[in-house]
């Protein structure tokens, strides 16, 4: 493994207050033509990333999430039916396996702890369901307590929309509803979790454009708006969001691509900047990260710029906790690339940071080390 811009662990910079821990989930199986080894644990300093642990022997530890205390990490095993729980050591952020549970479905792709931190919610992509599992006091997960099948008619895409395919379960800023984009049904659902028993309670749902394939969502930090990246037609939809009812009203749809691009592409990740003045979207095919401006009064979108992800297939990217850096995970070229974010207009500039690791698909930041 090559780490460009990294530094020895004992340096003064690594001990500084800006030191953080990053966890990188990587696909590992031959069926995915993957080259990853497991979950990489990195110490992040202003000078770069240094790997301090590699958790090996795992099948596709793809999407990762921390619990709300930051003491435990959870990893979904893509293409399988499992989730693993890990304790995070406070001294250095390294991981120890606690237990593993079934998610009650096939190919879990996204997860989030509910606001009470009593239940983990999982989206089972292949079998079209949401599951809740109890988070025990020691960080272990209990067996599934509720399983909700998402209803609807599949979209027109013959291979990608044969059934329900929930792909994301982010909570709104108030911690009341989850928004659940479903790529297979061309719908965006909302759900709540009963904190007493983990039961999933359905809210309103809204249809997307036919064949759009809603994939991931994020919320504006101050305006009542939700933004959804649509995987199959490479667009972003702006929805007016009612945090009291969970209802979504479509307002606008824009392309994630420049007008001059006529090749194949799928939209992947989306994130709104903490300032609320722009959002970012990754394009697989065009292999770029797009910066899209957000009107500060209306919340409507205007695509502004594109920067090459400096790799192939940017399935995922993450903003650092300060919102000053973006890290693109290029699944098909085995790199995580760092970019500086211009606070005025959201333009991205390569920072020179590069981590080489097989088939990266998720990056999560822990607390300061």
Short mmCIF file of C-alpha atoms in Angstrom, two decimals:
data_model
loop_
_atom_site.label_atom_id
_atom_site.label_comp_id
_atom_site.label_asym_id
_atom_site.label_seq_id
_atom_site.Cartn_x
_atom_site.Cartn_y
_atom_site.Cartn_z
CA UNK A 1 0.00 0.00 0.00
CA UNK A 2 1.29 3.43 -0.99
CA UNK A 3 0.51 6.50 1.08
CA UNK A 4 1.44 9.78 -0.55
CA UNK A 5 1.68 12.78 1.72
CA UNK A 6 1.80 10.57 4.82
CA UNK A 7 4.09 11.02 7.80
CA UNK A 8 5.48 9.04 10.74
CA UNK A 9 3.08 8.53 13.64
CA UNK A 10 5.45 10.04 16.18
CA UNK A 11 5.72 13.44 14.56
CA UNK A 12 4.54 16.62 16.24
CA UNK A 13 1.90 17.16 13.57
CA UNK A 14 0.32 13.76 14.23
CA UNK A 15 -0.10 14.72 17.86
CA UNK A 16 -1.72 18.02 17.05
CA UNK A 17 -5.33 18.91 17.80
CA UNK A 18 -6.22 18.50 14.11
CA UNK A 19 -5.45 14.79 14.10
CA UNK A 20 -8.42 12.58 13.23
CA UNK A 21 -9.15 8.95 12.46
CA UNK A 22 -10.56 7.84 9.11
CA UNK A 23 -12.09 4.46 8.30
CA UNK A 24 -12.14 3.24 4.70
CA UNK A 25 -14.38 0.35 3.67
CA UNK A 26 -13.29 -1.62 0.60
CA UNK A 27 -14.88 -4.31 -1.54
CA UNK A 28 -12.98 -7.60 -1.35
CA UNK A 29 -14.70 -10.40 -3.27
CA UNK A 30 -13.81 -11.93 -6.62
CA UNK A 31 -17.44 -11.70 -7.70
CA UNK A 32 -17.03 -7.92 -7.63
CA UNK A 33 -13.61 -8.11 -9.27
CA UNK A 34 -12.48 -6.34 -6.12
CA UNK A 35 -8.95 -5.75 -4.92
CA UNK A 36 -9.59 -4.55 -1.38
CA UNK A 37 -8.37 -6.19 1.82
CA UNK A 38 -10.95 -5.01 4.38
CA UNK A 39 -11.37 -1.93 6.57
CA UNK A 40 -8.41 0.46 6.66
CA UNK A 41 -7.92 2.61 9.75
CA UNK A 42 -5.92 5.81 9.16
CA UNK A 43 -4.53 8.62 11.26
CA UNK A 44 -5.27 11.88 9.42
CA UNK A 45 -3.07 14.94 9.98
CA UNK A 46 -2.53 18.14 7.98
CA UNK A 47 0.38 16.38 6.26
CA UNK A 48 -1.52 13.29 5.11
CA UNK A 49 -2.92 9.89 6.04
CA UNK A 50 -1.03 7.07 7.75
CA UNK A 51 -2.50 3.60 8.04
CA UNK A 52 -2.47 2.27 11.59
CA UNK A 53 -4.61 -0.85 11.17
CA UNK A 54 -6.04 -3.12 8.46
CA UNK A 55 -8.97 -5.32 9.47
CA UNK A 56 -8.71 -8.22 7.03
CA UNK A 57 -10.64 -11.38 6.28
CA UNK A 58 -13.92 -9.56 5.62
CA UNK A 59 -16.39 -9.88 2.75
CA UNK A 60 -17.08 -6.49 1.19
CA UNK A 61 -17.08 -4.21 4.27
CA UNK A 62 -18.64 -1.49 2.16
CA UNK A 63 -20.74 1.14 3.90
CA UNK A 64 -19.70 2.13 7.40
CA UNK A 65 -21.28 4.20 10.18
CA UNK A 66 -20.46 5.30 13.70
CA UNK A 67 -22.97 5.16 16.51
CA UNK A 68 -23.98 8.53 17.94
CA UNK A 69 -21.44 8.36 20.78
CA UNK A 70 -18.55 7.72 18.37
CA UNK A 71 -17.46 4.69 20.41
CA UNK A 72 -18.54 1.99 17.95
CA UNK A 73 -18.24 1.40 14.20
CA UNK A 74 -20.61 -0.70 12.12
CA UNK A 75 -19.87 -2.24 8.72
CA UNK A 76 -22.27 -3.70 6.18
CA UNK A 77 -21.12 -6.69 4.14
CA UNK A 78 -22.18 -5.97 0.58
CA UNK A 79 -23.75 -8.79 -1.47
CA UNK A 80 -24.23 -10.81 1.72
CA UNK A 81 -26.81 -10.42 4.51
CA UNK A 82 -24.73 -9.25 7.46
CA UNK A 83 -23.59 -6.33 9.58
CA UNK A 84 -20.61 -6.28 11.94
CA UNK A 85 -20.08 -4.22 15.08
CA UNK A 86 -16.66 -2.98 16.25
CA UNK A 87 -15.44 -1.25 19.38
CA UNK A 88 -13.27 1.82 18.75
CA UNK A 89 -10.27 2.16 21.04
CA UNK A 90 -10.17 5.69 22.39
CA UNK A 91 -6.40 5.98 22.33
CA UNK A 92 -5.76 5.41 18.65
CA UNK A 93 -9.09 4.67 16.96
CA UNK A 94 -8.26 1.03 16.15
CA UNK A 95 -11.03 -1.57 15.97
CA UNK A 96 -11.96 -4.78 17.78
CA UNK A 97 -14.79 -7.00 16.51
CA UNK A 98 -17.77 -7.26 18.86
CA UNK A 99 -20.30 -9.37 16.93
CA UNK A 100 -22.06 -9.96 13.63
CA UNK A 101 -25.77 -10.14 12.87
CA UNK A 102 -28.05 -10.83 9.93
CA UNK A 103 -29.77 -7.81 8.37
CA UNK A 104 -32.81 -9.85 7.40
CA UNK A 105 -32.23 -9.22 3.70
CA UNK A 106 -29.73 -9.38 0.86
CA UNK A 107 -26.97 -6.92 -0.10
CA UNK A 108 -27.25 -4.28 2.66
CA UNK A 109 -25.98 -0.97 1.28
CA UNK A 110 -26.56 1.79 3.81
CA UNK A 111 -27.08 2.19 7.55
CA UNK A 112 -27.75 4.83 10.19
CA UNK A 113 -28.30 4.84 13.98
CA UNK A 114 -31.66 6.26 14.99
CA UNK A 115 -31.59 9.51 17.05
CA UNK A 116 -32.05 7.62 20.32
CA UNK A 117 -28.96 5.53 19.47
CA UNK A 118 -30.97 2.45 20.45
CA UNK A 119 -31.46 1.03 16.95
CA UNK A 120 -29.48 0.67 13.73
CA UNK A 121 -31.45 1.05 10.51
CA UNK A 122 -30.25 -0.85 7.42
CA UNK A 123 -31.31 -0.65 3.77
CA UNK A 124 -31.32 -4.10 2.11
CA UNK A 125 -30.85 -3.29 -1.56
CA UNK A 126 -31.43 -6.63 -3.28
CA UNK A 127 -34.50 -7.66 -1.28
CA UNK A 128 -36.06 -4.20 -1.07
CA UNK A 129 -36.44 -3.84 2.69
CA UNK A 130 -35.52 -1.74 5.70
CA UNK A 131 -34.43 -3.46 8.90
CA UNK A 132 -33.91 -2.28 12.47
CA UNK A 133 -31.51 -3.96 14.89
CA UNK A 134 -31.08 -3.00 18.56
CA UNK A 135 -27.78 -1.41 19.59
CA UNK A 136 -26.89 -2.92 22.95
CA UNK A 137 -25.12 -1.02 25.74
CA UNK A 138 -21.77 -2.66 24.90
CA UNK A 139 -22.07 -1.77 21.20
CA UNK A 140 -23.08 -5.22 20.03
CA UNK A 141 -26.11 -5.59 17.77
CA UNK A 142 -29.14 -7.71 18.60
CA UNK A 143 -31.23 -9.62 16.05
CA UNK A 144 -33.56 -7.77 13.67
CA UNK A 145 -36.65 -6.44 15.45
CA UNK A 146 -38.54 -5.06 12.45
CA UNK A 147 -38.42 -5.52 8.69
CA UNK A 148 -40.37 -3.30 6.29
CA UNK A 149 -40.82 -4.20 2.63
CA UNK A 150 -40.98 -1.14 0.36
CA UNK A 151 -44.10 -1.07 -1.83
CA UNK A 152 -44.41 0.05 -5.43
CA UNK A 153 -44.08 -0.75 -9.11
CA UNK A 154 -40.56 -1.21 -10.55
CA UNK A 155 -39.25 1.38 -13.00
CA UNK A 156 -38.59 0.77 -16.71
CA UNK A 157 -34.87 -0.11 -16.61
CA UNK A 158 -34.75 -3.83 -17.40
CA UNK A 159 -31.67 -4.73 -15.36
CA UNK A 160 -31.47 -2.04 -12.66
CA UNK A 161 -35.15 -1.74 -11.73
CA UNK A 162 -36.53 -5.24 -11.41
CA UNK A 163 -37.72 -4.69 -7.83
CA UNK A 164 -37.46 -2.33 -4.89
CA UNK A 165 -33.87 -1.19 -4.24
CA UNK A 166 -33.56 1.19 -1.24
CA UNK A 167 -30.10 2.76 -1.36
CA UNK A 168 -29.83 5.30 1.46
CA UNK A 169 -31.37 6.03 4.88
CA UNK A 170 -30.20 9.49 6.06
CA UNK A 171 -32.01 11.27 8.89
CA UNK A 172 -33.25 14.82 8.48
CA UNK A 173 -31.63 17.66 10.42
CA UNK A 174 -34.29 17.45 13.12
CA UNK A 175 -33.75 13.71 13.62
CA UNK A 176 -37.42 12.89 13.03
CA UNK A 177 -37.67 11.20 9.62
CA UNK A 178 -35.38 9.18 7.41
CA UNK A 179 -35.53 9.82 3.69
CA UNK A 180 -35.19 6.58 1.70
CA UNK A 181 -34.43 6.93 -2.03
CA UNK A 182 -35.45 3.74 -3.85
CA UNK A 183 -33.58 3.21 -7.11
CA UNK A 184 -35.78 0.34 -8.25
CA UNK A 185 -39.21 1.89 -7.68
CA UNK A 186 -38.43 5.49 -8.74
CA UNK A 187 -39.72 6.66 -5.35
CA UNK A 188 -38.43 8.47 -2.29
CA UNK A 189 -39.94 7.20 0.95
CA UNK A 190 -39.91 8.62 4.46
CA UNK A 191 -39.88 6.52 7.63
CA UNK A 192 -39.65 7.00 11.38
CA UNK A 193 -38.40 4.59 14.03
CA UNK A 194 -40.32 4.13 17.27
CA UNK A 195 -37.57 4.55 19.90
CA UNK A 196 -39.44 2.32 22.34
CA UNK A 197 -39.42 -0.83 20.24
CA UNK A 198 -37.59 -0.16 16.95
CA UNK A 199 -40.72 -0.46 14.85
CA UNK A 200 -40.54 1.21 11.42
CA UNK A 201 -43.36 3.68 10.78
CA UNK A 202 -44.00 4.69 7.16
CA UNK A 203 -44.47 8.34 6.25
CA UNK A 204 -45.29 9.93 2.88
CA UNK A 205 -43.58 8.94 -0.36
CA UNK A 206 -43.05 10.80 -3.63
CA UNK A 207 -42.50 9.54 -7.18
CA UNK A 208 -39.44 10.60 -9.14
CA UNK A 209 -39.14 10.94 -12.87
CA UNK A 210 -39.61 7.51 -14.47
CA UNK A 211 -36.27 5.76 -14.89
CA UNK A 212 -34.42 8.31 -12.74
CA UNK A 213 -33.32 5.77 -10.12
CA UNK A 214 -33.12 7.80 -6.85
CA UNK A 215 -29.94 6.78 -5.02
CA UNK A 216 -28.67 9.06 -2.21
CA UNK A 217 -29.99 12.14 -0.41
CA UNK A 218 -28.85 15.02 1.76
CA UNK A 219 -30.51 17.95 3.52
CA UNK A 220 -29.90 21.68 3.44
CA UNK A 221 -28.49 22.84 6.80
CA UNK A 222 -30.99 25.70 7.26
CA UNK A 223 -33.64 25.64 4.51
CA UNK A 224 -36.48 23.05 4.41
CA UNK A 225 -35.03 21.29 1.37
CA UNK A 226 -33.87 17.80 0.45
CA UNK A 227 -31.59 17.00 -2.49
CA UNK A 228 -31.61 13.56 -4.13
CA UNK A 229 -29.08 12.32 -6.70
CA UNK A 230 -30.70 10.08 -9.28
CA UNK A 231 -28.33 7.35 -10.37
CA UNK A 232 -29.75 6.22 -13.70
CA UNK A 233 -30.39 9.57 -15.42
CA UNK A 234 -27.55 11.54 -13.74
CA UNK A 235 -29.71 14.27 -12.24
CA UNK A 236 -30.34 15.93 -8.87
CA UNK A 237 -33.87 16.67 -7.72
CA UNK A 238 -34.64 19.47 -5.26
CA UNK A 239 -37.57 18.76 -2.94
CA UNK A 240 -39.30 21.05 -0.50
CA UNK A 241 -39.32 19.11 2.75
CA UNK A 242 -41.83 19.33 5.60
CA UNK A 243 -40.01 18.18 8.77
CA UNK A 244 -43.32 17.84 10.63
CA UNK A 245 -44.89 15.33 8.22
CA UNK A 246 -41.94 14.07 6.17
CA UNK A 247 -43.63 15.07 2.91
CA UNK A 248 -41.54 15.96 -0.16
CA UNK A 249 -42.61 18.33 -2.94
CA UNK A 250 -40.48 18.35 -6.11
CA UNK A 251 -39.25 21.79 -7.11
CA UNK A 252 -36.48 21.34 -9.68
CA UNK A 253 -34.33 18.80 -11.48
CA UNK A 254 -30.86 19.52 -12.91
CA UNK A 255 -28.18 17.46 -14.61
CA UNK A 256 -25.04 16.37 -12.78
CA UNK A 257 -23.12 16.57 -16.09
CA UNK A 258 -21.86 19.38 -18.34
CA UNK A 259 -23.96 20.01 -21.45
CA UNK A 260 -21.11 18.90 -23.71
CA UNK A 261 -20.82 15.39 -22.25
CA UNK A 262 -22.65 12.71 -24.24
CA UNK A 263 -21.10 9.54 -22.82
CA UNK A 264 -22.48 7.01 -20.36
CA UNK A 265 -22.68 7.94 -16.69
CA UNK A 266 -24.34 7.11 -13.39
CA UNK A 267 -24.74 9.46 -10.45
CA UNK A 268 -23.41 8.17 -7.14
CA UNK A 269 -22.82 10.29 -4.01
CA UNK A 270 -24.24 13.65 -2.90
CA UNK A 271 -23.39 15.96 0.01
CA UNK A 272 -24.42 19.50 0.90
CA UNK A 273 -21.64 21.80 2.13
CA UNK A 274 -22.04 22.96 5.77
CA UNK A 275 -22.39 26.54 4.49
CA UNK A 276 -25.49 25.57 2.48
CA UNK A 277 -24.12 27.50 -0.50
CA UNK A 278 -23.25 24.52 -2.71
CA UNK A 279 -23.47 20.77 -2.95
CA UNK A 280 -21.29 18.09 -4.51
CA UNK A 281 -22.16 15.06 -6.64
CA UNK A 282 -19.94 12.28 -7.98
CA UNK A 283 -20.23 11.01 -11.55
CA UNK A 284 -19.16 7.51 -12.60
CA UNK A 285 -18.38 7.45 -16.31
CA UNK A 286 -17.60 11.13 -16.54
CA UNK A 287 -15.42 10.39 -13.46
CA UNK A 288 -15.81 13.81 -11.90
CA UNK A 289 -17.01 15.55 -8.78
CA UNK A 290 -19.52 18.26 -9.70
CA UNK A 291 -19.97 21.46 -7.71
CA UNK A 292 -23.54 22.74 -7.89
CA UNK A 293 -24.36 26.19 -6.48
CA UNK A 294 -27.33 26.60 -4.13
CA UNK A 295 -29.29 29.86 -4.19
CA UNK A 296 -29.17 31.08 -0.58
CA UNK A 297 -32.75 32.41 -0.68
CA UNK A 298 -34.60 29.73 -2.69
CA UNK A 299 -32.34 26.69 -2.37
CA UNK A 300 -32.56 26.06 -6.11
CA UNK A 301 -29.55 24.68 -7.97
CA UNK A 302 -27.17 25.85 -10.69
CA UNK A 303 -24.39 23.50 -11.86
CA UNK A 304 -21.09 25.38 -11.76
CA UNK A 305 -17.96 23.27 -12.21
CA UNK A 306 -16.53 19.79 -12.56
CA UNK A 307 -13.17 18.43 -11.46
CA UNK A 308 -11.73 15.07 -12.46
CA UNK A 309 -11.78 12.62 -9.58
CA UNK A 310 -8.24 11.64 -10.63
CA UNK A 311 -9.37 8.04 -10.89
CA UNK A 312 -12.15 5.79 -12.17
CA UNK A 313 -15.57 5.16 -10.71
CA UNK A 314 -15.89 7.63 -7.79
CA UNK A 315 -18.60 5.62 -6.07
CA UNK A 316 -18.31 7.64 -2.88
CA UNK A 317 -16.84 10.79 -1.40
CA UNK A 318 -16.82 12.28 2.07
CA UNK A 319 -16.43 15.80 3.40
CA UNK A 320 -14.10 16.14 6.35
CA UNK A 321 -15.76 17.21 9.65
CA UNK A 322 -14.71 20.84 9.08
CA UNK A 323 -16.16 20.95 5.56
CA UNK A 324 -12.87 22.18 4.11
CA UNK A 325 -11.73 19.00 2.35
CA UNK A 326 -13.41 16.43 0.10
CA UNK A 327 -12.11 12.87 -0.25
CA UNK A 328 -13.15 10.93 -3.37
CA UNK A 329 -13.11 7.12 -3.26
CA UNK A 330 -12.31 5.89 -6.78
CA UNK A 331 -13.51 2.29 -6.60
CA UNK A 332 -12.23 1.20 -10.00
CA UNK A 333 -8.72 2.67 -9.75
CA UNK A 334 -8.00 1.93 -6.07
CA UNK A 335 -7.42 5.44 -4.72
CA UNK A 336 -8.80 7.94 -2.24
CA UNK A 337 -7.98 11.45 -3.49
CA UNK A 338 -8.11 14.65 -1.45
CA UNK A 339 -9.44 18.01 -2.67
CA UNK A 340 -9.48 21.43 -1.05
CA UNK A 341 -12.86 23.18 -1.08
CA UNK A 342 -12.95 26.88 -1.91
CA UNK A 343 -15.32 28.30 0.73
CA UNK A 344 -16.54 31.08 -1.57
CA UNK A 345 -17.71 29.06 -4.57
CA UNK A 346 -17.17 25.40 -3.72
CA UNK A 347 -14.58 24.80 -6.41
CA UNK A 348 -12.37 21.79 -5.80
CA UNK A 349 -8.59 21.77 -6.12
CA UNK A 350 -6.50 18.59 -5.69
CA UNK A 351 -4.64 18.81 -2.39
CA UNK A 352 -1.92 16.33 -3.33
CA UNK A 353 -3.20 13.77 -0.83
CA UNK A 354 -3.57 10.27 -2.26
CA UNK A 355 -4.14 6.93 -0.53
CA UNK A 356 -3.78 3.78 -2.60
CA UNK A 357 -6.08 1.02 -1.38
CA UNK A 358 -8.05 -1.61 -3.28
CA UNK A 359 -11.66 -0.91 -4.32
CA UNK A 360 -12.55 1.82 -1.76
CA UNK A 361 -16.29 2.49 -1.45
CA UNK A 362 -16.79 4.38 1.83
CA UNK A 363 -14.92 6.84 4.06
CA UNK A 364 -16.03 7.73 7.59
CA UNK A 365 -14.28 10.09 10.02
CA UNK A 366 -14.02 9.40 13.72
CA UNK A 367 -13.32 11.85 16.49
CA UNK A 368 -10.02 13.66 17.03
CA UNK A 369 -7.36 11.25 18.18
#
